[in-house]
PDB file of C-alpha atoms in Angstrom:
ATOM      1  CA  ILE X   1      57.704 114.106 126.176  1.00  0.00           C
ATOM      2  CA  ILE X   2      55.036 117.289 125.437  1.00  0.00           C
ATOM      3  CA  SER X   3      54.392 119.263 128.409  1.00  0.00           C
ATOM      4  CA  ILE X   4      50.944 121.252 127.547  1.00  0.00           C
ATOM      5  CA  PHE X   5      49.126 123.977 129.021  1.00  0.00           C
ATOM      6  CA  GLY X   6      48.013 127.319 128.637  1.00  0.00           C
ATOM      7  CA  THR X   7      46.989 129.588 131.838  1.00  0.00           C
ATOM      8  CA  ARG X   8      49.304 130.933 134.313  1.00  0.00           C
ATOM      9  CA  PRO X   9      48.896 129.065 136.903  1.00  0.00           C
ATOM     10  CA  GLU X  10      49.389 125.861 135.096  1.00  0.00           C
ATOM     11  CA  ALA X  11      52.932 127.469 133.416  1.00  0.00           C
ATOM     12  CA  ILE X  12      53.774 128.272 137.108  1.00  0.00           C
ATOM     13  CA  LYS X  13      53.489 124.953 138.571  1.00  0.00           C
ATOM     14  CA  MET X  14      54.795 123.251 134.920  1.00  0.00           C
ATOM     15  CA  GLY X  15      57.812 125.379 135.179  1.00  0.00           C
ATOM     16  CA  PRO X  16      59.847 123.647 137.385  1.00  0.00           C
ATOM     17  CA  VAL X  17      59.141 120.327 135.810  1.00  0.00           C
ATOM     18  CA  ILE X  18      60.577 121.719 132.344  1.00  0.00           C
ATOM     19  CA  LYS X  19      63.430 122.869 133.668  1.00  0.00           C
ATOM     20  CA  GLU X  20      64.241 118.966 135.402  1.00  0.00           C
ATOM     21  CA  LEU X  21      63.557 117.425 131.648  1.00  0.00           C
ATOM     22  CA  GLU X  22      66.276 120.154 130.244  1.00  0.00           C
ATOM     23  CA  LYS X  23      68.257 118.340 132.390  1.00  0.00           C
ATOM     24  CA  TYR X  24      68.335 114.898 131.075  1.00  0.00           C
ATOM     25  CA  ASP X  25      69.984 113.847 127.540  1.00  0.00           C
ATOM     26  CA  ILE X  26      67.202 110.846 127.576  1.00  0.00           C
ATOM     27  CA  VAL X  27      64.584 113.362 127.146  1.00  0.00           C
ATOM     28  CA  GLU X  28      63.723 115.529 124.297  1.00  0.00           C
ATOM     29  CA  SER X  29      61.043 117.924 126.009  1.00  0.00           C
ATOM     30  CA  VAL X  30      58.698 119.655 123.692  1.00  0.00           C
ATOM     31  CA  ILE X  31      56.438 122.548 125.273  1.00  0.00           C
ATOM     32  CA  CYS X  32      53.115 123.180 123.467  1.00  0.00           C
ATOM     33  CA  LEU X  33      51.261 126.808 124.653  1.00  0.00           C
ATOM     34  CA  THR X  34      47.405 126.783 123.698  1.00  0.00           C
ATOM     35  CA  GLY X  35      47.272 130.330 124.553  1.00  0.00           C
ATOM     36  CA  GLN X  36      43.752 130.074 126.724  1.00  0.00           C
ATOM     37  CA  HIS X  37      45.368 133.396 128.903  1.00  0.00           C
ATOM     38  CA  ARG X  38      48.407 135.640 126.514  1.00  0.00           C
ATOM     39  CA  GLU X  39      49.903 138.518 128.322  1.00  0.00           C
ATOM     40  CA  MET X  40      49.785 136.643 131.969  1.00  0.00           C
ATOM     41  CA  LEU X  41      51.332 133.723 130.426  1.00  0.00           C
ATOM     42  CA  GLN X  42      54.475 135.546 128.850  1.00  0.00           C
ATOM     43  CA  GLN X  43      55.380 136.413 132.427  1.00  0.00           C
ATOM     44  CA  VAL X  44      55.857 133.297 133.398  1.00  0.00           C
ATOM     45  CA  LEU X  45      57.094 132.368 130.558  1.00  0.00           C
ATOM     46  CA  GLU X  46      59.965 134.795 130.530  1.00  0.00           C
ATOM     47  CA  ALA X  47      60.538 134.042 134.420  1.00  0.00           C
ATOM     48  CA  PHE X  48      61.771 130.776 134.111  1.00  0.00           C
ATOM     49  CA  HIS X  49      63.345 131.044 130.635  1.00  0.00           C
ATOM     50  CA  ILE X  50      60.777 128.656 128.813  1.00  0.00           C
ATOM     51  CA  THR X  51      60.433 129.213 124.506  1.00  0.00           C
ATOM     52  CA  PRO X  52      57.489 127.474 123.667  1.00  0.00           C
ATOM     53  CA  ASP X  53      57.914 124.933 120.380  1.00  0.00           C
ATOM     54  CA  TYR X  54      54.494 126.034 119.898  1.00  0.00           C
ATOM     55  CA  ASN X  55      51.767 128.499 120.745  1.00  0.00           C
ATOM     56  CA  LEU X  56      48.356 127.335 119.356  1.00  0.00           C
ATOM     57  CA  ASP X  57      46.604 131.113 120.236  1.00  0.00           C
ATOM     58  CA  ILE X  58      43.699 130.412 120.745  1.00  0.00           C
ATOM     59  CA  MET X  59      42.702 133.824 122.629  1.00  0.00           C
ATOM     60  CA  LYS X  60      39.990 135.929 121.892  1.00  0.00           C
ATOM     61  CA  GLU X  61      37.621 138.284 123.157  1.00  0.00           C
ATOM     62  CA  LYS X  62      34.652 137.172 125.001  1.00  0.00           C
ATOM     63  CA  GLN X  63      35.943 133.101 124.842  1.00  0.00           C
ATOM     64  CA  ASP X  64      33.823 131.317 126.493  1.00  0.00           C
ATOM     65  CA  LEU X  65      34.146 127.053 126.935  1.00  0.00           C
ATOM     66  CA  PHE X  66      32.677 125.788 124.169  1.00  0.00           C
ATOM     67  CA  SER X  67      35.086 128.050 121.867  1.00  0.00           C
ATOM     68  CA  ILE X  68      38.184 127.149 124.022  1.00  0.00           C
ATOM     69  CA  THR X  69      37.276 123.498 123.880  1.00  0.00           C
ATOM     70  CA  ILE X  70      36.667 123.444 120.142  1.00  0.00           C
ATOM     71  CA  ASP X  71      39.676 125.726 119.082  1.00  0.00           C
ATOM     72  CA  ILE X  72      42.389 123.012 121.074  1.00  0.00           C
ATOM     73  CA  LEU X  73      41.062 120.136 119.649  1.00  0.00           C
ATOM     74  CA  GLU X  74      41.294 120.983 116.803  1.00  0.00           C
ATOM     75  CA  ARG X  75      44.392 122.897 116.417  1.00  0.00           C
ATOM     76  CA  LEU X  76      46.561 120.016 119.050  1.00  0.00           C
ATOM     77  CA  LYS X  77      45.841 117.413 116.085  1.00  0.00           C
ATOM     78  CA  SER X  78      48.406 118.392 113.746  1.00  0.00           C
ATOM     79  CA  VAL X  79      50.735 118.766 116.685  1.00  0.00           C
ATOM     80  CA  LEU X  80      50.258 115.733 118.442  1.00  0.00           C
ATOM     81  CA  GLU X  81      50.657 113.777 114.277  1.00  0.00           C
ATOM     82  CA  LYS X  82      54.121 116.052 114.016  1.00  0.00           C
ATOM     83  CA  GLU X  83      55.901 115.161 117.150  1.00  0.00           C
ATOM     84  CA  CYS X  84      54.296 111.885 118.226  1.00  0.00           C
ATOM     85  CA  PRO X  85      55.530 112.153 121.829  1.00  0.00           C
ATOM     86  CA  ASP X  86      55.569 109.171 123.820  1.00  0.00           C
ATOM     87  CA  ILE X  87      53.867 111.215 126.872  1.00  0.00           C
ATOM     88  CA  ILE X  88      51.585 114.206 127.193  1.00  0.00           C
ATOM     89  CA  LEU X  89      52.117 115.913 130.531  1.00  0.00           C
ATOM     90  CA  VAL X  90      49.154 118.067 131.386  1.00  0.00           C
ATOM     91  CA  HIS X  91      48.850 120.021 134.573  1.00  0.00           C
ATOM     92  CA  GLY X  92      45.915 120.793 137.077  1.00  0.00           C
ATOM     93  CA  ASP X  93      42.164 120.954 136.217  1.00  0.00           C
ATOM     94  CA  THR X  94      41.951 123.350 133.361  1.00  0.00           C
ATOM     95  CA  THR X  95      39.879 123.538 130.242  1.00  0.00           C
ATOM     96  CA  THR X  96      43.370 123.543 128.395  1.00  0.00           C
ATOM     97  CA  SER X  97      44.645 120.211 130.352  1.00  0.00           C
ATOM     98  CA  PHE X  98      41.431 118.655 129.790  1.00  0.00           C
ATOM     99  CA  VAL X  99      41.332 119.085 126.435  1.00  0.00           C
ATOM    100  CA  ALA X 100      45.101 118.164 125.526  1.00  0.00           C
ATOM    101  CA  GLY X 101      44.049 114.667 127.261  1.00  0.00           C
ATOM    102  CA  LEU X 102      41.133 114.043 125.281  1.00  0.00           C
ATOM    103  CA  ALA X 103      43.467 114.652 122.130  1.00  0.00           C
ATOM    104  CA  GLY X 104      45.553 112.181 123.917  1.00  0.00           C
ATOM    105  CA  PHE X 105      43.273 109.700 124.529  1.00  0.00           C
ATOM    106  CA  TYR X 106      41.680 109.998 121.477  1.00  0.00           C
ATOM    107  CA  MET X 107      45.055 109.359 119.655  1.00  0.00           C
ATOM    108  CA  LYS X 108      45.959 106.572 121.764  1.00  0.00           C
ATOM    109  CA  ILE X 109      48.927 108.609 123.215  1.00  0.00           C
ATOM    110  CA  PRO X 110      50.032 107.594 127.198  1.00  0.00           C
ATOM    111  CA  VAL X 111      48.453 110.890 129.547  1.00  0.00           C
ATOM    112  CA  GLY X 112      50.621 111.872 132.784  1.00  0.00           C
ATOM    113  CA  HIS X 113      48.200 114.246 135.620  1.00  0.00           C
ATOM    114  CA  VAL X 114      50.859 116.793 137.453  1.00  0.00           C
ATOM    115  CA  GLU X 115      48.410 117.749 140.433  1.00  0.00           C
ATOM    116  CA  ALA X 116      46.146 114.579 139.941  1.00  0.00           C
ATOM    117  CA  GLY X 117      43.315 113.525 142.448  1.00  0.00           C
ATOM    118  CA  LEU X 118      42.347 117.071 143.785  1.00  0.00           C
ATOM    119  CA  ARG X 119      38.593 116.293 144.744  1.00  0.00           C
ATOM    120  CA  THR X 120      35.565 118.154 145.841  1.00  0.00           C
ATOM    121  CA  TYR X 121      33.076 115.711 144.730  1.00  0.00           C
ATOM    122  CA  ASN X 122      30.815 117.979 144.022  1.00  0.00           C
ATOM    123  CA  VAL X 123      31.009 118.426 139.978  1.00  0.00           C
ATOM    124  CA  CYS X 124      29.588 122.120 139.995  1.00  0.00           C
ATOM    125  CA  SER X 125      32.235 123.380 142.930  1.00  0.00           C
ATOM    126  CA  PRO X 126      35.015 124.708 141.443  1.00  0.00           C
ATOM    127  CA  TYR X 127      33.105 124.863 138.031  1.00  0.00           C
ATOM    128  CA  PRO X 128      34.013 123.717 135.120  1.00  0.00           C
ATOM    129  CA  GLU X 129      37.576 122.581 136.974  1.00  0.00           C
ATOM    130  CA  GLU X 130      35.915 119.647 139.436  1.00  0.00           C
ATOM    131  CA  PHE X 131      34.579 117.858 136.075  1.00  0.00           C
ATOM    132  CA  ASN X 132      37.955 119.092 134.254  1.00  0.00           C
ATOM    133  CA  ARG X 133      40.041 117.090 137.363  1.00  0.00           C
ATOM    134  CA  GLN X 134      37.907 113.829 137.818  1.00  0.00           C
ATOM    135  CA  ALA X 135      37.635 113.547 133.715  1.00  0.00           C
ATOM    136  CA  ILE X 136      41.719 113.709 133.121  1.00  0.00           C
ATOM    137  CA  ASP X 137      42.052 110.896 135.278  1.00  0.00           C
ATOM    138  CA  ILE X 138      39.634 108.498 134.019  1.00  0.00           C
ATOM    139  CA  PHE X 139      41.982 108.812 130.891  1.00  0.00           C
ATOM    140  CA  SER X 140      45.188 109.325 132.429  1.00  0.00           C
ATOM    141  CA  ASP X 141      47.724 106.754 132.931  1.00  0.00           C
ATOM    142  CA  PHE X 142      50.200 108.018 135.226  1.00  0.00           C
ATOM    143  CA  TYR X 143      49.481 110.685 138.063  1.00  0.00           C
ATOM    144  CA  PHE X 144      51.555 112.845 139.628  1.00  0.00           C
ATOM    145  CA  ALA X 145      49.612 113.824 142.998  1.00  0.00           C
ATOM    146  CA  PRO X 146      50.739 116.217 145.747  1.00  0.00           C
ATOM    147  CA  THR X 147      49.398 114.732 148.260  1.00  0.00           C
ATOM    148  CA  GLN X 148      48.769 111.402 150.081  1.00  0.00           C
ATOM    149  CA  GLU X 149      45.015 112.233 150.069  1.00  0.00           C
ATOM    150  CA  ALA X 150      44.702 112.757 146.777  1.00  0.00           C
ATOM    151  CA  LYS X 151      46.416 109.186 146.224  1.00  0.00           C
ATOM    152  CA  ARG X 152      44.225 108.049 148.246  1.00  0.00           C
ATOM    153  CA  ASN X 153      41.204 109.605 145.826  1.00  0.00           C
ATOM    154  CA  LEU X 154      42.638 108.212 143.466  1.00  0.00           C
ATOM    155  CA  ILE X 155      42.383 103.963 144.881  1.00  0.00           C
ATOM    156  CA  GLN X 156      39.261 104.479 145.987  1.00  0.00           C
ATOM    157  CA  GLU X 157      38.285 105.760 141.908  1.00  0.00           C
ATOM    158  CA  GLY X 158      39.719 102.540 141.351  1.00  0.00           C
ATOM    159  CA  LYS X 159      43.022 103.920 139.821  1.00  0.00           C
ATOM    160  CA  ILE X 160      46.330 101.711 139.673  1.00  0.00           C
ATOM    161  CA  GLU X 161      48.415 102.036 142.681  1.00  0.00           C
ATOM    162  CA  LYS X 162      51.685 101.311 140.950  1.00  0.00           C
ATOM    163  CA  ASN X 163      51.231 104.246 138.265  1.00  0.00           C
ATOM    164  CA  ILE X 164      50.054 106.940 141.060  1.00  0.00           C
ATOM    165  CA  TYR X 165      53.940 109.133 142.185  1.00  0.00           C
ATOM    166  CA  VAL X 166      53.500 111.475 145.630  1.00  0.00           C
ATOM    167  CA  THR X 167      55.300 114.241 144.012  1.00  0.00           C
ATOM    168  CA  GLY X 168      53.490 117.288 146.190  1.00  0.00           C
ATOM    169  CA  ASN X 169      52.873 120.818 144.883  1.00  0.00           C
ATOM    170  CA  THR X 170      55.340 121.583 142.179  1.00  0.00           C
ATOM    171  CA  VAL X 171      54.271 125.294 143.363  1.00  0.00           C
ATOM    172  CA  ILE X 172      56.555 125.026 146.049  1.00  0.00           C
ATOM    173  CA  ASP X 173      59.295 124.452 143.394  1.00  0.00           C
ATOM    174  CA  ALA X 174      58.386 127.250 141.600  1.00  0.00           C
ATOM    175  CA  MET X 175      58.864 129.174 144.920  1.00  0.00           C
ATOM    176  CA  GLN X 176      62.522 128.143 145.246  1.00  0.00           C
ATOM    177  CA  HIS X 177      63.259 129.404 142.014  1.00  0.00           C
ATOM    178  CA  THR X 178      61.934 132.828 143.159  1.00  0.00           C
ATOM    179  CA  VAL X 179      61.289 133.751 146.094  1.00  0.00           C
ATOM    180  CA  ARG X 180      64.862 136.396 147.618  1.00  0.00           C
ATOM    181  CA  ALA X 181      65.290 137.603 150.983  1.00  0.00           C
ATOM    182  CA  ASN X 182      66.312 141.362 150.208  1.00  0.00           C
ATOM    183  CA  TYR X 183      63.003 141.930 147.921  1.00  0.00           C
ATOM    184  CA  ASN X 184      60.501 144.395 147.833  1.00  0.00           C
ATOM    185  CA  HIS X 185      58.782 146.769 145.844  1.00  0.00           C
ATOM    186  CA  PRO X 186      56.826 150.190 145.823  1.00  0.00           C
ATOM    187  CA  GLU X 187      53.940 148.481 147.075  1.00  0.00           C
ATOM    188  CA  LEU X 188      55.228 146.906 150.105  1.00  0.00           C
ATOM    189  CA  GLU X 189      56.749 150.427 151.349  1.00  0.00           C
ATOM    190  CA  TRP X 190      53.355 151.552 150.564  1.00  0.00           C
ATOM    191  CA  VAL X 191      51.940 149.006 153.091  1.00  0.00           C
ATOM    192  CA  GLY X 192      54.975 149.667 155.765  1.00  0.00           C
ATOM    193  CA  ASP X 193      53.835 148.232 159.444  1.00  0.00           C
ATOM    194  CA  ASP X 194      50.141 147.450 158.831  1.00  0.00           C
ATOM    195  CA  LYS X 195      48.612 144.375 157.807  1.00  0.00           C
ATOM    196  CA  LEU X 196      48.575 143.244 154.386  1.00  0.00           C
ATOM    197  CA  ILE X 197      45.670 141.750 152.696  1.00  0.00           C
ATOM    198  CA  PHE X 198      46.960 140.183 148.965  1.00  0.00           C
ATOM    199  CA  ILE X 199      44.423 139.458 146.844  1.00  0.00           C
ATOM    200  CA  THR X 200      43.644 137.182 143.996  1.00  0.00           C
ATOM    201  CA  ALA X 201      40.061 136.713 143.057  1.00  0.00           C
ATOM    202  CA  HIS X 202      39.574 135.887 139.208  1.00  0.00           C
ATOM    203  CA  ARG X 203      38.021 132.353 139.493  1.00  0.00           C
ATOM    204  CA  ARG X 204      34.793 131.342 136.845  1.00  0.00           C
ATOM    205  CA  GLU X 205      32.609 129.809 139.791  1.00  0.00           C
ATOM    206  CA  ASN X 206      32.917 133.369 141.307  1.00  0.00           C
ATOM    207  CA  LEU X 207      32.338 135.421 138.755  1.00  0.00           C
ATOM    208  CA  GLY X 208      28.850 137.590 139.530  1.00  0.00           C
ATOM    209  CA  GLN X 209      26.713 138.105 142.957  1.00  0.00           C
ATOM    210  CA  PRO X 210      29.593 135.494 144.540  1.00  0.00           C
ATOM    211  CA  MET X 211      32.572 138.071 143.508  1.00  0.00           C
ATOM    212  CA  HIS X 212      30.855 141.002 144.904  1.00  0.00           C
ATOM    213  CA  ASN X 213      30.371 139.360 147.967  1.00  0.00           C
ATOM    214  CA  MET X 214      33.620 138.851 148.528  1.00  0.00           C
ATOM    215  CA  PHE X 215      34.760 142.293 147.342  1.00  0.00           C
ATOM    216  CA  ARG X 216      32.498 143.693 150.310  1.00  0.00           C
ATOM    217  CA  ALA X 217      33.701 141.085 152.650  1.00  0.00           C
ATOM    218  CA  ILE X 218      37.311 142.674 152.115  1.00  0.00           C
ATOM    219  CA  ARG X 219      35.736 146.435 152.178  1.00  0.00           C
ATOM    220  CA  ARG X 220      34.140 145.953 155.712  1.00  0.00           C
ATOM    221  CA  VAL X 221      37.542 144.245 156.955  1.00  0.00           C
ATOM    222  CA  LEU X 222      39.469 147.155 155.742  1.00  0.00           C
ATOM    223  CA  ASP X 223      37.098 149.108 157.223  1.00  0.00           C
ATOM    224  CA  GLU X 224      37.433 147.825 160.748  1.00  0.00           C
ATOM    225  CA  HIS X 225      40.602 147.585 160.444  1.00  0.00           C
ATOM    226  CA  GLN X 226      42.631 150.456 160.174  1.00  0.00           C
ATOM    227  CA  ASP X 227      45.965 148.492 160.590  1.00  0.00           C
ATOM    228  CA  CYS X 228      45.021 146.727 157.291  1.00  0.00           C
ATOM    229  CA  LYS X 229      46.032 147.762 153.568  1.00  0.00           C
ATOM    230  CA  ALA X 230      44.467 145.310 151.315  1.00  0.00           C
ATOM    231  CA  VAL X 231      46.827 145.143 147.500  1.00  0.00           C
ATOM    232  CA  TYR X 232      45.055 143.423 144.629  1.00  0.00           C
ATOM    233  CA  PRO X 233      46.712 142.301 141.296  1.00  0.00           C
ATOM    234  CA  ILE X 234      43.324 142.379 138.979  1.00  0.00           C
ATOM    235  CA  HIS X 235      42.679 140.347 136.478  1.00  0.00           C
ATOM    236  CA  MET X 236      42.442 140.619 132.785  1.00  0.00           C
ATOM    237  CA  ASN X 237      38.599 139.685 132.818  1.00  0.00           C
ATOM    238  CA  PRO X 238      36.666 142.793 131.887  1.00  0.00           C
ATOM    239  CA  ILE X 239      33.870 141.089 134.438  1.00  0.00           C
ATOM    240  CA  VAL X 240      36.276 141.301 137.401  1.00  0.00           C
ATOM    241  CA  ARG X 241      37.151 144.731 136.859  1.00  0.00           C
ATOM    242  CA  LYS X 242      34.123 145.942 136.799  1.00  0.00           C
ATOM    243  CA  ALA X 243      33.128 144.041 139.851  1.00  0.00           C
ATOM    244  CA  ALA X 244      36.388 145.184 141.399  1.00  0.00           C
ATOM    245  CA  ASP X 245      35.745 148.848 140.508  1.00  0.00           C
ATOM    246  CA  GLU X 246      32.177 148.712 141.787  1.00  0.00           C
ATOM    247  CA  GLU X 247      33.241 147.265 145.467  1.00  0.00           C
ATOM    248  CA  LEU X 248      36.431 148.623 146.356  1.00  0.00           C
ATOM    249  CA  GLY X 249      36.733 151.714 144.125  1.00  0.00           C
ATOM    250  CA  GLY X 250      37.515 154.737 146.362  1.00  0.00           C
ATOM    251  CA  CYS X 251      38.823 152.963 148.971  1.00  0.00           C
ATOM    252  CA  ASP X 252      42.204 154.548 150.159  1.00  0.00           C
ATOM    253  CA  ARG X 253      43.427 151.738 151.973  1.00  0.00           C
ATOM    254  CA  ILE X 254      43.123 149.152 148.707  1.00  0.00           C
ATOM    255  CA  HIS X 255      45.763 149.622 145.920  1.00  0.00           C
ATOM    256  CA  ILE X 256      44.004 147.992 142.341  1.00  0.00           C
ATOM    257  CA  ILE X 257      47.522 147.426 140.262  1.00  0.00           C
ATOM    258  CA  GLU X 258      47.912 145.566 137.267  1.00  0.00           C
ATOM    259  CA  PRO X 259      48.980 142.080 136.995  1.00  0.00           C
ATOM    260  CA  ILE X 260      52.558 141.275 138.512  1.00  0.00           C
ATOM    261  CA  GLU X 261      54.994 139.093 137.423  1.00  0.00           C
ATOM    262  CA  VAL X 262      55.012 135.480 138.677  1.00  0.00           C
ATOM    263  CA  PHE X 263      58.521 136.259 140.960  1.00  0.00           C
ATOM    264  CA  ASP X 264      56.816 139.669 142.405  1.00  0.00           C
ATOM    265  CA  CYS X 265      53.702 137.498 143.498  1.00  0.00           C
ATOM    266  CA  HIS X 266      55.853 135.131 145.295  1.00  0.00           C
ATOM    267  CA  ASN X 267      57.620 137.287 147.107  1.00  0.00           C
ATOM    268  CA  PHE X 268      54.700 139.285 148.063  1.00  0.00           C
ATOM    269  CA  GLU X 269      53.206 136.469 149.885  1.00  0.00           C
TER     270      GLU X 269
END
C-alpha cells in the first residue's frame, strides 16, 4: 500500500492511517510525499514520527495548479513503476490527491480515497477542491467516507455500496495522538481569561477580496468585543501575509505568529 500526500492537512489526516498500517506484518506500507507543501508538512511528519520513502519535492516559488499537476504526474510515474503497489491511498481533495489518483488510473492500480464523498455540488466552490474530490471518486475503487451523508452522496452518484466504508474523520484519530490535558503555550497565557479566536485562513478560493473581507470582519469583532483576543498562525503564502498585514496589522488584540506545529494547533482548539 502506497500512501501519497503532499500538504499539511493531508499529512495530519493520513498520519493515524499510516500508524495503523504499521501495526500489520501483512502490510508493506510505503509513503510518498509530493512536496506540495514543505516546511509546514515537515512539522506534521515529526509529530507522527513518519519517515517518507519518497519525496518528489515539487514545491517551487509561485507554483500554480499547472506546475503542481504536471510535476507530480511526471515524477510519480517512476515511483509507481518501481513499487508496483496493490493499492494507492490518497486523501481528501488536494491537487496531490487528484493527480496521484489519476496516475493510479492510468497505470490500472486500485485507488482508495480517504475522506470520500464530501460534496458542495458547486464545482467552483471550494476551488479547485470540489472538482478534485468529485474527480477522485470517479476513478477510485475503495471509498472511505467520513459520514453517512458522504456515503449517501456516493451511492446517489452510482458508486458500488459494498466498496464504501464509513470510517469517521481521521482528524479525530489524529487528535487522540496529540491533545494533552495539561497543555500550555505563551499565546494562551497572553489570551488569559479572554475569549480566544483561533484563525486559520488560506484556502485558494478565499484569496483576494474574500480574504480582505474576512480579516475586516475579524477586526470588527475585536473592536466591538473587548473580551476577545485572536491568535493567527499565518500561512506561508505571501498573498495571505500581505492581506493580513493590510487588514490586521497594528491591532494590539491579535497576535499574528508563524505556523505552529500540529501538536500545538490541536491543543489550541
